Amino acid sequence: MAITASDEPVVIGTGIVPVREAWETSLRDLGSHVVRAALKDASNPKVDALYVGNAYGNVLSHQANLGALISEHSGLCGVESHTVEAAGASGAGAFRAACIAVQSGWVDVAIALGVEKFTEVPGSEAESAAALTLNYEYESSQGMTLQAQAALLAQRYLAHWNLSRDIFEGVVIAAYNHAADNPNAMFHGMDEKRYRNQPIIADPLGLYDTAFLADGAAAAVIVRKSTAQALGVASPIFVRGSANAVAPLSLHDRHDLLSWDAVRKSTLAALHKAHLSLADIDWLELWDASVIELVLSLESGGLLEAGKGWQSPPKPVNQSGGCLGRGNPVGASGMYQLVESVNRLQNEDAGRNALIQAVGGCGATAITHILSN
Amino acid sequence: MAITASDEPVVIGTGIVPVREAWETSLRDLGSHVVRAALKDASNPKVDALYVGNAYGNVLSHQANLGALISEHSGLCGVESHTVEAAGASGAGAFRAACIAVQSGWVDVAIALGVEKFTEVPGSEAESAAALTLNYEYESSQGMTLQAQAALLAQRYLAHWNLSRDIFEGVVIAAYNHAADNPNAMFHGMDEKRYRNQPIIADPLGLYDTAFLADGAAAAVIVRKSTAQALGVASPIFVRGSANAVAPLSLHDRHDLLSWDAVRKSTLAALHKAHLSLADIDWLELWDASVIELVLSLESGGLLEAGKGWQSPPKPVNQSGGCLGRGNPVGASGMYQLVESVNRLQNEDAGRNALIQAVGGCGATAITHILSN
Amino acid sequence: METPRHWRLKKQRYALVGEECPHCKAKIFPPRDVCPECGLEAKTVYHFSGKGEVYSYTSLTDAPAGFQASAPYAIALVKLEEGPIVTAQLTDIGNEPVKIGMPVEMVTRKLRDDGDERGMIIYGYKFRPVLS
Amino acid sequence: METPRHWRLKKQRYALVGEECPHCKAKIFPPRDVCPECGLEAKTVYHFSGKGEVYSYTSLTDAPAGFQASAPYAIALVKLEEGPIVTAQLTDIGNEPVKIGMPVEMVTRKLRDDGDERGMIIYGYKFRPVLS
Ligand SMILES: [Zn+2]
Ligand SMILES: [Zn+2]
């Protein structure tokens, strides 16, 4: 069949559980729980495909082929399924795969799932496993970690712009305080005293400057606009733009450490696809696995000037609390951003546009979506 | 833009290296080598996306986010990229993702890559890692392995049909002998004496009844037919059908152990999409990570009757030698099947149809493509 | 060491605790959210008798990491009296040849010895021939 | 134990062996197939001097598995004289505070001690302050 451009992907149902340390629950149960919730929310359409965004299941749960595992557990035997992996952008990658699939006309009803389970192993092992998204041969094999990468960026940023680490305080406290209003968040507020007393774990970054690794899952049901009409869905949320762009995986392979090419390209491509400019965007959810990543995303995405990414942005950013306030189930976080944004748009006046961006690795992969109500 | 149904995906270039134990080469080098070869074969079009099919990189090479790693290493900074994982069907999953992407109109030029690197670790660790595609909580944690799964299927099959393990001999010897003509294959022939002297490793299956795990990579460049015409490609290979279907991951969760639902559904859906029946198919490449998997694929795909999957099929099957004769770089094997089939169709008279099917896990995920010249 | 997972699975592993579907009465193991027979929600706890028969089997000489101490061992699909099939090792089989259809019953045994993972020993279900 | 990988990387790790692009003369490390500067093929072996300066740095108290023995340690991006940036630990820094721009030179040191992975010890490059 021929799909017209105006028959764009829309979201017709979502499922989400609070980010937490879900000791008592398996990867499979976390995933199937939100898949079923999303399907129920969409009035149980017949499903064609389930795309699973996950970064660490192979290592932390010794489990590959999550597509077959979770679809069976969700009562969806026989559908299409595979895993999408792009480090922290895995969930957003599953969402984009679902959008592309319905847009192709080869798939009518797709579910995008983001799921991550860190508490299968003790915290130290989880931190080591998290370094999988670095270049093993030339980064993690030298003793590099995710937090150290963020620290190297932050150190260079402060030196380049002649700033002190105090600039991070306002950004981080805002994230934790926004999370106080998010029922899916692990953290509920932060005061100056607590922030200033944090231990420095990778100079210049402290304990609260990097998001806590945690468990979580979120899912969305995606169809074409015409399918939503046929199903009688009253107010779907439109996916107007979608883009994925990568940069060199390793920090040492980038021409400019402080300019995130993947974020810039992905932002521009998603806006271009949506026929919108940044001025048309009402609010944004950007990536903040660490505070410096949010600063660089704000600068490279064009919302703040270079060297000023720590200042107050001109539009609402990360009112969810972001990864810092919500907790970071890495491969699922992109779906948290998207599902929470869909739910928020459903409660806002019509005509709002939101830009949602997840980043995998330390600026290596950026996947951007533009949602509208 | 609106894509018409007749503007189907086509393959305009391929790259492949022989399956082997590539001690001296990294996952990244293996991948980028065939990506560049495929691009050169396609006269170097501007690339929009690279989809990486890989099953074990996280565990065997401690490396996630292969999309960013391999695209940079291939000189493709800034493209879209992510990893597709569906166990043995990962490579075929990347191919399907590329087809869907160009069909959506959101992507014009996509590369599908299958890459797997087992020789990063000693053989025993590789065998243990391979069990990741089983259900960890209820299969691998009980001491189950891939070979044991195949053996359980084979044992039940022989008992159910009252047959002896001699039925496997002809199937396996044919695979190894077909491989003698395949320059990408590890093995080059097998005689009865050698087969009969093989050690039994998981009763009733012997050493040669399961494919050897090895390293490999293969890639294809996929565009829409109209793009191929604009690029001046003389004779692209058409992707007429494509389908992915899953079954319960664990053998113990299946209603009928000897009927592969995923294979049946995926075969029928791909034929339906291509508006073809099995009678229209000239030859097939089916999955044979073990001999019993080929037997069950032949039966569930409808080529031979139940209980007769070990007999000579009515059409040419696995003239490449299959995984048994080629060696099995698991997440890459699906792309080997596809790339070799594309290359073969380019040298055949026009009007041929080939059915290519990869299976992930032990019958858990089946991804089928129908290619025509 | 993977304490959370093994703590979570202990109940199922020690006593074959699954579910009974409240809708179609199917007995379910491993436990899950959706009944594989009728597709409706399943949550009622059900204790299996642990009796069954060998549905298929093989024996492994090359054991995977963590299982070398028990190699060679027989691993089987066991069809429980109540319907579901379970993956498990066979134990205490002595010189008796394993056969499809052979009656077996559940026992608790050491499953693996995580020499590499800080000496953790994991117990769980295996099946042995029913003494007749 | 991961012999194949470490054997493969030994040359780069012991002596900072990279490439020089035959087309644009860019010096490349780590070695790769395509020159990151001009996009053409790069294969000519090039030995780096091992001299450079700290481009960025941090110090870690919580080290990942395999690196606990050397914790706390400083890890840096080092900009080599010839252009490329390398990720590496700093060593022999004594009480001198690390600074961006500080001159450093390559030395070979023990990188990790794979206690968990059969006692394999891996050597490779680290950088130390240049004695002035
Ligand atoms: Zn039921
Ligand atoms: Zn050059």
CSV table of N, CA and C and ligand atoms in Angstrom, one decimal, chain C residues 21-26 28 35-40, ligand 1:
chain,number,residue,atom,x,y,z
C,21,CYS,N,-4.4,-20.9,36.3
C,21,CYS,CA,-5.1,-19.9,35.7
C,21,CYS,C,-6.5,-19.9,36.2
C,22,PRO,N,-7.0,-18.7,36.8
C,22,PRO,CA,-8.3,-18.6,37.4
C,22,PRO,C,-9.4,-18.7,36.3
C,23,HIS,N,-9.1,-18.6,35.0
C,23,HIS,CA,-10.1,-18.6,34.0
C,23,HIS,C,-10.3,-19.9,33.4
C,24,CYS,N,-9.1,-20.6,33.0
C,24,CYS,CA,-9.3,-21.9,32.3
C,24,CYS,C,-8.7,-23.0,33.1
C,25,LYS,N,-8.2,-22.7,34.3
C,25,LYS,CA,-7.7,-23.8,35.2
C,25,LYS,C,-6.4,-24.4,34.7
C,26,ALA,N,-5.8,-23.9,33.6
C,26,ALA,CA,-4.5,-24.4,33.2
C,26,ALA,C,-3.5,-24.2,34.3
C,28,ILE,N,0.4,-23.6,35.3
C,28,ILE,CA,1.4,-22.8,34.6
C,28,ILE,C,2.7,-22.9,35.3
C,35,CYS,N,-1.8,-16.2,31.0
C,35,CYS,CA,-2.0,-17.6,30.8
C,35,CYS,C,-1.7,-18.0,29.3
C,36,PRO,N,-0.7,-18.9,29.1
C,36,PRO,CA,-0.4,-19.3,27.7
C,36,PRO,C,-1.5,-20.1,27.0
C,37,GLU,N,-2.5,-20.6,27.8
C,37,GLU,CA,-3.6,-21.4,27.2
C,37,GLU,C,-4.7,-20.5,26.7
C,38,CYS,N,-5.2,-19.5,27.6
C,38,CYS,CA,-6.3,-18.7,27.3
C,38,CYS,C,-6.0,-17.2,27.1
C,39,GLY,N,-4.8,-16.8,27.4
C,39,GLY,CA,-4.4,-15.4,27.1
C,39,GLY,C,-4.9,-14.4,28.2
C,40,LEU,N,-5.6,-14.9,29.2
C,40,LEU,CA,-6.1,-14.0,30.3
C,40,LEU,C,-5.0,-14.0,31.4
E,1,ZN,ZN,-6.0,-19.6,31.2
